[in-house]
């Protein structure tokens, strides 16, 4: 059974950037989902934002990969007032640890099975 509402971000013409945020959460869920939904809407307003993939493992590792056209778009998101406030709240309440990696994408392609 196929769920077409679940799909990775489509490939884009390189070069562009991938911002990879991996995290382990605390037990504090207060406002986490609502804040995540709000940030997912806000980042779409950043010129140069290309999309995001989000997943959580059964063991609790969260992975968000956000794609941006250039470093100026990454900086605009990094400095967005609501995003900055959410990052501070996350460090204070939601995360036991996280890492952030920024990588330049030099190759991108995709695959989709026909007829499904």
CSV table of C-alpha atoms in Angstrom, one decimal:
chain,number,residue,atom,x,y,z
A,1,UNK,CA,0.0,0.0,0.0
A,2,UNK,CA,1.4,3.4,-1.0
A,3,UNK,CA,0.9,6.7,0.7
A,4,UNK,CA,1.5,9.5,-1.8
A,5,UNK,CA,1.2,12.2,0.9
A,6,UNK,CA,4.6,11.0,2.2
A,7,UNK,CA,7.4,12.0,-0.1
A,8,UNK,CA,10.9,13.3,0.1
A,9,UNK,CA,11.8,16.8,-1.1
A,10,UNK,CA,12.2,16.7,-4.8
A,11,UNK,CA,15.7,17.1,-6.2
A,12,UNK,CA,16.8,20.6,-7.1
A,13,UNK,CA,19.5,21.9,-9.5
A,14,UNK,CA,22.8,22.0,-7.5
A,15,UNK,CA,24.5,23.7,-5.9
A,16,UNK,CA,22.3,24.3,-2.9
A,17,UNK,CA,22.6,23.6,0.8
A,18,UNK,CA,21.2,21.0,3.2
A,19,UNK,CA,20.9,21.9,6.9
A,20,UNK,CA,20.8,18.7,8.9
A,21,UNK,CA,19.4,19.0,12.5
A,22,UNK,CA,19.5,15.8,14.6
A,23,UNK,CA,18.2,15.7,18.1
A,24,UNK,CA,17.3,13.7,21.1
A,25,UNK,CA,14.3,15.1,23.1
A,26,UNK,CA,13.6,15.4,26.8
A,27,UNK,CA,10.2,14.3,28.2
A,28,UNK,CA,8.9,17.9,28.0
A,29,UNK,CA,6.4,18.0,25.2
A,30,UNK,CA,4.8,21.3,26.2
A,31,UNK,CA,4.2,23.2,23.0
A,32,UNK,CA,6.7,21.2,20.9
A,33,UNK,CA,4.4,20.0,18.2
A,34,UNK,CA,2.7,23.3,17.8
A,35,UNK,CA,6.0,25.2,17.6
A,36,UNK,CA,7.3,22.7,15.0
A,37,UNK,CA,4.2,23.2,12.9
A,38,UNK,CA,4.6,27.0,13.2
A,39,UNK,CA,8.2,26.9,12.2
A,40,UNK,CA,7.5,24.7,9.3
A,41,UNK,CA,5.1,27.3,8.0
A,42,UNK,CA,7.4,30.3,8.7
A,43,UNK,CA,10.4,28.8,7.0
A,44,UNK,CA,8.4,28.5,3.8
A,45,UNK,CA,8.4,32.3,3.7
A,46,UNK,CA,12.2,32.5,3.5
A,47,UNK,CA,13.3,33.3,0.0
A,48,UNK,CA,15.5,30.4,-1.1
A,49,UNK,CA,13.9,27.8,1.1
A,50,UNK,CA,13.5,24.6,-1.0
A,51,UNK,CA,11.8,22.2,1.3
A,52,UNK,CA,12.3,20.0,4.4
A,53,UNK,CA,12.3,16.3,5.3
A,54,UNK,CA,11.4,15.3,8.9
A,55,UNK,CA,11.6,11.9,10.6
A,56,UNK,CA,11.8,10.4,14.1
A,57,UNK,CA,13.2,6.9,14.8
A,58,UNK,CA,11.4,4.6,17.3
A,59,UNK,CA,14.4,5.1,19.6
A,60,UNK,CA,13.8,8.8,19.7
A,61,UNK,CA,16.4,10.3,17.3
A,62,UNK,CA,14.8,13.2,15.4
A,63,UNK,CA,16.2,14.3,12.0
A,64,UNK,CA,15.2,17.4,10.1
A,65,UNK,CA,16.9,18.2,6.8
A,66,UNK,CA,16.0,21.7,5.4
A,67,UNK,CA,17.2,22.6,1.9
A,68,UNK,CA,18.1,26.1,1.0
A,69,UNK,CA,19.3,27.7,-2.3
A,70,UNK,CA,22.2,29.6,-0.8
A,71,UNK,CA,23.9,30.7,2.5
A,72,UNK,CA,21.9,34.0,2.5
A,73,UNK,CA,18.7,32.0,2.9
A,74,UNK,CA,20.2,29.9,5.7
A,75,UNK,CA,21.3,33.1,7.5
A,76,UNK,CA,17.8,34.6,7.0
A,77,UNK,CA,16.3,31.5,8.7
A,78,UNK,CA,19.0,31.4,11.4
A,79,UNK,CA,18.2,35.0,12.3
A,80,UNK,CA,14.4,34.9,12.1
A,81,UNK,CA,13.0,36.2,15.4
A,82,UNK,CA,10.5,33.3,16.1
A,83,UNK,CA,13.1,30.7,15.0
A,84,UNK,CA,15.6,32.2,17.4
A,85,UNK,CA,13.1,32.1,20.3
A,86,UNK,CA,12.2,28.5,19.5
A,87,UNK,CA,15.9,27.5,19.5
A,88,UNK,CA,16.4,29.0,22.9
A,89,UNK,CA,13.3,27.3,24.3
A,90,UNK,CA,14.4,24.0,22.7
A,91,UNK,CA,17.8,24.2,24.5
A,92,UNK,CA,16.1,25.1,27.7
A,93,UNK,CA,13.3,22.5,27.6
A,94,UNK,CA,13.0,20.1,24.7
A,95,UNK,CA,16.4,18.7,23.8
A,96,UNK,CA,18.9,16.7,25.8
A,97,UNK,CA,21.3,17.0,22.8
A,98,UNK,CA,21.4,18.0,19.2
A,99,UNK,CA,23.8,18.5,16.3
A,100,UNK,CA,23.6,20.8,13.3
A,101,UNK,CA,25.4,20.1,10.0
A,102,UNK,CA,25.4,22.4,7.0
A,103,UNK,CA,26.5,20.7,3.7
A,104,UNK,CA,26.7,22.0,0.1
A,105,UNK,CA,24.8,19.7,-2.2
A,106,UNK,CA,26.7,19.1,-5.4
A,107,UNK,CA,24.6,16.3,-6.9
A,108,UNK,CA,20.9,15.7,-6.7
A,109,UNK,CA,18.5,13.2,-8.4
A,110,UNK,CA,15.3,11.3,-7.6
A,111,UNK,CA,13.3,8.3,-8.4
A,112,UNK,CA,9.6,7.6,-8.4
A,113,UNK,CA,8.0,4.3,-9.4
A,114,UNK,CA,5.6,4.7,-12.3
A,115,UNK,CA,2.1,3.5,-12.0
A,116,UNK,CA,1.8,3.5,-8.2
